[in-house]
Structures are given as structure tokens and as C-alpha cells.
Short mmCIF file of C-alpha atoms in Angstrom, two decimals:
data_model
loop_
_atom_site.label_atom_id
_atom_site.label_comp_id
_atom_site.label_asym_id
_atom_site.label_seq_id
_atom_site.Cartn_x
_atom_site.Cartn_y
_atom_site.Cartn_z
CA UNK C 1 -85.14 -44.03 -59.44
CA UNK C 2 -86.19 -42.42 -56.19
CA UNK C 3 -89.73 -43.89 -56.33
CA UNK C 4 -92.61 -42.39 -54.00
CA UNK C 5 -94.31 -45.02 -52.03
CA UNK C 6 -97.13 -44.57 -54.75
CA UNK C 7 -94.85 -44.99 -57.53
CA UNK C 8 -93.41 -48.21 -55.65
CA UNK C 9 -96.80 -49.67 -55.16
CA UNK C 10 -97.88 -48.90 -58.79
CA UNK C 11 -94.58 -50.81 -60.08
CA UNK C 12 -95.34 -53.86 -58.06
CA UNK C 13 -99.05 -53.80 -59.29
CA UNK C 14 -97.13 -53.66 -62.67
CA UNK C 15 -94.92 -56.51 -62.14
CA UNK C 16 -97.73 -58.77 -60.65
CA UNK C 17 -100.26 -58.04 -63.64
CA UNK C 18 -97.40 -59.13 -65.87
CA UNK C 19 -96.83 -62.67 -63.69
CA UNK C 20 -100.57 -62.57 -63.86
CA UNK C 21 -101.21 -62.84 -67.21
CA UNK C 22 -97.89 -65.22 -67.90
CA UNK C 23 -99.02 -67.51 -65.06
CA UNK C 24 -102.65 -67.73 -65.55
CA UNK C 25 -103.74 -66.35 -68.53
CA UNK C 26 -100.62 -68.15 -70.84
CA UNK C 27 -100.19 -64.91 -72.85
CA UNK C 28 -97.17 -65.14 -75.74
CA UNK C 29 -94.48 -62.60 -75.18
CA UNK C 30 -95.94 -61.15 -77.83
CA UNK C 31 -98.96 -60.06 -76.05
CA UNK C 32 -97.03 -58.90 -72.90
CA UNK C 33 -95.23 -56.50 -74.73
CA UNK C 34 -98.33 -55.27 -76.66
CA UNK C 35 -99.81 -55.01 -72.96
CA UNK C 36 -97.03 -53.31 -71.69
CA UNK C 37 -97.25 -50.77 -74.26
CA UNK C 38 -100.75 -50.43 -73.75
CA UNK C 39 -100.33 -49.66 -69.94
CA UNK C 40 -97.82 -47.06 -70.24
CA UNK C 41 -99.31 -45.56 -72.82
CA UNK C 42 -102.23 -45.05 -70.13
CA UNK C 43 -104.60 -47.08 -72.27
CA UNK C 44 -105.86 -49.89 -70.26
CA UNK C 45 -106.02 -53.86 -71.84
CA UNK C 46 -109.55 -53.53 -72.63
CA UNK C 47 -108.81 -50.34 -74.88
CA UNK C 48 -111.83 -48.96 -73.18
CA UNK C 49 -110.76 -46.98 -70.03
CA UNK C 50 -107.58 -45.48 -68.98
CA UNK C 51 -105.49 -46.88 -66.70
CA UNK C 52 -104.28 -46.08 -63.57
CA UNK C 53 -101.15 -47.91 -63.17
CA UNK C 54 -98.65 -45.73 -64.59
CA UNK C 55 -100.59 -42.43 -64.55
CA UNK C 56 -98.00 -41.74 -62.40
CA UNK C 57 -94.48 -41.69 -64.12
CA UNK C 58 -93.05 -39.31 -66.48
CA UNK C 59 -91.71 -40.24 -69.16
CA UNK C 60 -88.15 -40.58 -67.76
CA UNK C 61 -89.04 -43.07 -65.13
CA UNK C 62 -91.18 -45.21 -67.84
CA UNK C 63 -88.61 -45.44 -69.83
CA UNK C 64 -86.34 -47.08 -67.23
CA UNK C 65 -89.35 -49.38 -65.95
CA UNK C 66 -89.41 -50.74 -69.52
CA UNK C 67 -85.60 -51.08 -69.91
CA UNK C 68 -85.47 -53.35 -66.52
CA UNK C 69 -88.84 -55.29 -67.46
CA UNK C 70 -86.97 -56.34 -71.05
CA UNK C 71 -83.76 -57.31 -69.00
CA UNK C 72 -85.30 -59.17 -66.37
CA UNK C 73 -88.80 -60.48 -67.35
CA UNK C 74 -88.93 -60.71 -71.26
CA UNK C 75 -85.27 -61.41 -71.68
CA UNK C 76 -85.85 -64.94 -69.68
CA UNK C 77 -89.84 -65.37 -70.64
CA UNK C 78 -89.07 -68.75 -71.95
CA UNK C 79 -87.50 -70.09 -68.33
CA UNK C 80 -91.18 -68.49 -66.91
CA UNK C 81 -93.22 -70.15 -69.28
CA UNK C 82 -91.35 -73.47 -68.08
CA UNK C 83 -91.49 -72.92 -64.59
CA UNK C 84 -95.02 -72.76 -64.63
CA UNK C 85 -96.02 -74.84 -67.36
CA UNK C 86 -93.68 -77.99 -67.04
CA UNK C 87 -93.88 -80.89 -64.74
CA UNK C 88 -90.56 -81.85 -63.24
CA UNK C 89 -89.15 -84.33 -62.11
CA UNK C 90 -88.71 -84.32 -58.03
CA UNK C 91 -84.98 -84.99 -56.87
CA UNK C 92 -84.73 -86.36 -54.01
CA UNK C 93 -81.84 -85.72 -52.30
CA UNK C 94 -82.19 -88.55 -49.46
CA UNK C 95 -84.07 -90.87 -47.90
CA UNK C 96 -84.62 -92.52 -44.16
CA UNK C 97 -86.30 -95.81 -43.94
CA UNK C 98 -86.98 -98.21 -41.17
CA UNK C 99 -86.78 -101.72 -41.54
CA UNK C 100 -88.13 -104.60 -39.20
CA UNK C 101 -86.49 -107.66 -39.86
CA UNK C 102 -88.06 -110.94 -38.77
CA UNK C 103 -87.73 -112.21 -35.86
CA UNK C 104 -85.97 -116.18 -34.76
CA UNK C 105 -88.59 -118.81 -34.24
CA UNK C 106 -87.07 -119.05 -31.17
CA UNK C 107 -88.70 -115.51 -30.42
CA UNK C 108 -89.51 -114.55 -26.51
CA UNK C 109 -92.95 -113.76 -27.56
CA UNK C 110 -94.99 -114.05 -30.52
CA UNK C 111 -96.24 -111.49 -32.94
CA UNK C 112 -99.46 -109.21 -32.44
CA UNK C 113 -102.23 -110.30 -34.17
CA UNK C 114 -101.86 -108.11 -37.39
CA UNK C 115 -98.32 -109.26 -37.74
CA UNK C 116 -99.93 -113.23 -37.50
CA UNK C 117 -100.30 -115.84 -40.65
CA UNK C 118 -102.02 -118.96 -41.49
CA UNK C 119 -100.81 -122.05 -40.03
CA UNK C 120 -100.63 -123.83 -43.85
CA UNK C 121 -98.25 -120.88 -44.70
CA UNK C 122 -95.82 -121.24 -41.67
CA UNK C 123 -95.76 -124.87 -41.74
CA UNK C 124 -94.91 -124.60 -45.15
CA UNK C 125 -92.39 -121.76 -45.02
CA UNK C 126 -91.33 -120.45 -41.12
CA UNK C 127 -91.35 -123.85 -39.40
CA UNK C 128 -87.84 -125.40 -39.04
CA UNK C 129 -86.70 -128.26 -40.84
CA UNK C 130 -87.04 -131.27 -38.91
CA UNK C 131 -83.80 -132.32 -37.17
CA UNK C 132 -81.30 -135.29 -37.47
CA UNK C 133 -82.64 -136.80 -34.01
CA UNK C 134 -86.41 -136.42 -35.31
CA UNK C 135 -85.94 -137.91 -38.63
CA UNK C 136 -84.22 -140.73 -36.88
CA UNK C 137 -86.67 -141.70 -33.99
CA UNK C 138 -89.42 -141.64 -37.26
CA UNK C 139 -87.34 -144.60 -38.44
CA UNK C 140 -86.45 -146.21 -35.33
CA UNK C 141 -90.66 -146.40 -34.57
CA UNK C 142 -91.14 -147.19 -38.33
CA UNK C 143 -88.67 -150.56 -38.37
CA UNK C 144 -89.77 -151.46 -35.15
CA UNK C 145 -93.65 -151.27 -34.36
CA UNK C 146 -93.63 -154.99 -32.29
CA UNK C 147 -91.54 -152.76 -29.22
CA UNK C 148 -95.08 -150.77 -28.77
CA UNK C 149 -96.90 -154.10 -28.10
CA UNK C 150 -95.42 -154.62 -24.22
CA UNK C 151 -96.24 -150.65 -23.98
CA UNK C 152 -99.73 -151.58 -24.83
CA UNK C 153 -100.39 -154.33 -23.01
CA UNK C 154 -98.86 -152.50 -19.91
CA UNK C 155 -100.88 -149.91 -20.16
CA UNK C 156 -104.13 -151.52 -19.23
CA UNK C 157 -102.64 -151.60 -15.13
CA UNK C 158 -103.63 -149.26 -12.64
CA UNK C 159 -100.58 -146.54 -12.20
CA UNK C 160 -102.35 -145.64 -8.91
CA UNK C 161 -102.57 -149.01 -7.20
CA UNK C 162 -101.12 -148.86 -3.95
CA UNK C 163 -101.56 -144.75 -3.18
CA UNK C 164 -103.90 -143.96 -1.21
CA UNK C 165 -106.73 -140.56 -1.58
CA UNK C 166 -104.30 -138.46 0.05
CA UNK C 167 -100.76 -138.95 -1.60
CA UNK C 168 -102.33 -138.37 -4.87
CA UNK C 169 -103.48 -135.43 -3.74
CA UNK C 170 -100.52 -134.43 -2.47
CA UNK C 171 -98.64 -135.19 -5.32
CA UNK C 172 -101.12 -133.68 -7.66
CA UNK C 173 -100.66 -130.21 -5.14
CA UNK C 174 -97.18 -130.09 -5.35
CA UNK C 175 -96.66 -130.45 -9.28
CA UNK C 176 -99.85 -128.17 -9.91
CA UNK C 177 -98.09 -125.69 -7.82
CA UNK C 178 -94.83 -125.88 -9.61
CA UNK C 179 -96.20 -125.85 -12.83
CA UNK C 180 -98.18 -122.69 -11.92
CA UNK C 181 -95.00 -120.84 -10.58
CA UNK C 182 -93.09 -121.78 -13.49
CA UNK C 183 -95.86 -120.82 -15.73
CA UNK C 184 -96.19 -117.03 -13.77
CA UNK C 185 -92.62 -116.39 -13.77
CA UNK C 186 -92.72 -117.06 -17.32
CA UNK C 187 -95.60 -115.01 -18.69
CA UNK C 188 -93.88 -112.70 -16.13
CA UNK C 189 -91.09 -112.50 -17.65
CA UNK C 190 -92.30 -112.42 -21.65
CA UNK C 191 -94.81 -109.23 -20.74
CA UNK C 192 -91.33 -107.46 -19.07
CA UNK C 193 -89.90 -108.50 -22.74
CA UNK C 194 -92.47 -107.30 -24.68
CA UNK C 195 -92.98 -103.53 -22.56
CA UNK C 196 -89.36 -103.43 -23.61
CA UNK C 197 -89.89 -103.96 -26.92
CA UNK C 198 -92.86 -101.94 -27.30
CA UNK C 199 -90.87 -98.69 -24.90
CA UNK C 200 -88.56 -98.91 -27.51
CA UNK C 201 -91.01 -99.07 -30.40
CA UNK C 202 -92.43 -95.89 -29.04
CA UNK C 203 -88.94 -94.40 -29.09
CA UNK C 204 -88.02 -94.73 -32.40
CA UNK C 205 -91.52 -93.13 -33.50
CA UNK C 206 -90.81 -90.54 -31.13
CA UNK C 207 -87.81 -89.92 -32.83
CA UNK C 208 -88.90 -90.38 -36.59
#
């Protein structure tokens, strides 16, 4: 229609008074028509002023402004009145999850403290089962509790009788020390483990 930039911005004031009142004033079809009406007709909503909106189009021009409002806006007021007054249902298309599995008992290091449980629930649902070998030494000490006797009465002698200060010191020095090395290199080893594990943690929340 060759609209002046006026014209243009009183059409869009047009077209957003019209959303307006669908959208938050729920007014029938009906009603927007009878509003439209009143508008170009240059009598306002309130029937008590003029209005301004369309003050400048001639007849022509209003004409055509009401012939592409009933094609576009009134033609599909129902599909309006549902897109803003209807809940709908979300589709979702898809989905990424992350899933921890749990880990072997025979784990290089244990869980963090949130992660830990009661000791009644894991014996009574992580531990293992007890073993063949286990189950049979039970028996073996069950059927034959004389055999602990001799331990006992051996027990009472003096392990240490014929070392002197020194060699059990010695000996004491040398398995303290290897205990202690084996002990480092271990906890060396499980905090190497678990900086892995917790580089790569760090990683995949990087990359969620």
C-alpha cells in the first residue's frame, strides 16, 4: 500500500492493540471486531475521545487494513486464543544422561564420604559372599577345637628367648621399614589413581 513511515507505525500500533486485548484482556472475536470498527471509525474504545490510530488512512487504505486483519488475525482467532490460553504438553525431542555405575569391591580406592553407607547396609548387601575355602576352614575349626589346645599351651613361652636387645631391634627396624615403604608406595599409588579419576571427572563436566 505504499505506507509512510507514520502510516507503518500506526498499523503496527494497530496490530499490537489487537494482540493486546486477545492476549491479556481475553476479548471474544466478537469484541475485536466491534473494536476494530470502533478504531477506524476514529472513535476510540472508551467511546469518549477520538482516536489517533487511524486518523491517518483514507478510506482506501482502511479498507485493505481490514481485509488483511480478517484473513490473517480473525480468520485463525481460535489457534490465538489456544496459543495463549492452553497448556501444552513439552516434547522433548532428546535427552543426554550420565550414569555412574558402581564400582568392584575390589576398587583402588574407596568412595568420598557423600558417596559412603552404613556398615549394617554393606554387610548386608555389598560385602561378598563368603568363599568355598572360608566356609570350609569354619568347619575344619568347628569339628576340631582339641587341635587349639597345644596352640594354647605353647603360647605361654617366651618367642624372644635367646635374642638379645639388639637383634630385636634390628629386626623390628627392618620390617618397620618395609612395611612403611610398602605402605608409601601404596597410598602413592591410590592418590595417582584417584587425580586420574577425579581429571577425568572434571572432563566430562567440562564437556556437559
Amino acid at each position: 500500500m505504499e505506507f509512510s513511515i507514520i502510516q507503518y507505525s500506526k498499523f503496527m500500533t494497530l496490530l499490537n492493540m489487537l494482540i493486546h486485548n486477545l492476549k491479556t484482556l481475553h476479548m471474544s472475536l466478537e469484541d475485536s471486531i466491534k473494536w476494530l470498527g470502533e478504531v477506524m471509525a476514529e472513535i476510540g474504545p472508551t467511546h469518549s475521545q477520538k482516536c489517533e490510530q487511524c486518523n491517518v488512512f483514507d478510506i482506501k487504505q482502511a479498507n485493505a487494513i481490514i481485509d488483511y486483519l480478517k484473513i490473517s488475525l480473525f480468520q485463525h482467532y481460535k489457534l490465538y486464543e489456544f496459543m495463549f490460553f492452553s497448556a501444552r504438553e513439552e516434547i522433548v525431542i532428546g535427552t543426554e544422561q550420565v550414569i555412574e555405575v558402581v564400582r568392584p569391591t575390589g576398587s583402588p580406592f574407596p568412595d568420598p564420604l557423600e558417596e559412603g553407607i552404613s556398615f549394617d547396609i554393606y554387610s548386608t548387601f555389598t560385602e561378598p559372599p563368603p568363599t568355598l575355602d572360608t566356609e570350609m576352614k569354619g568347619l575344619d575349626q568347628e569339628q576340631r577345637p582339641e587341635e587349639s589346645q597345644p596352640e594354647t599351651d605353647t603360647s605361654d613361652v617366651d618367642p624372644l628367648v635367646g635374642f638379645t636387645i639388639e637383634d630385636v631391634k634390628s629386626v623390628l627396624g627392618q620390617v618397620t621399614e618395609g612395611i612403611l615403604m610398602g605402605i608409601q608406595t601404596e597410598i602413592n599409588e591410590k592418590l595417582q589413581i584417584q587425580e586420574e579419576a577425579f581429571n577425568a571427572r572434571i572432563e566430562k563436566l567440562k564437556k556437559a
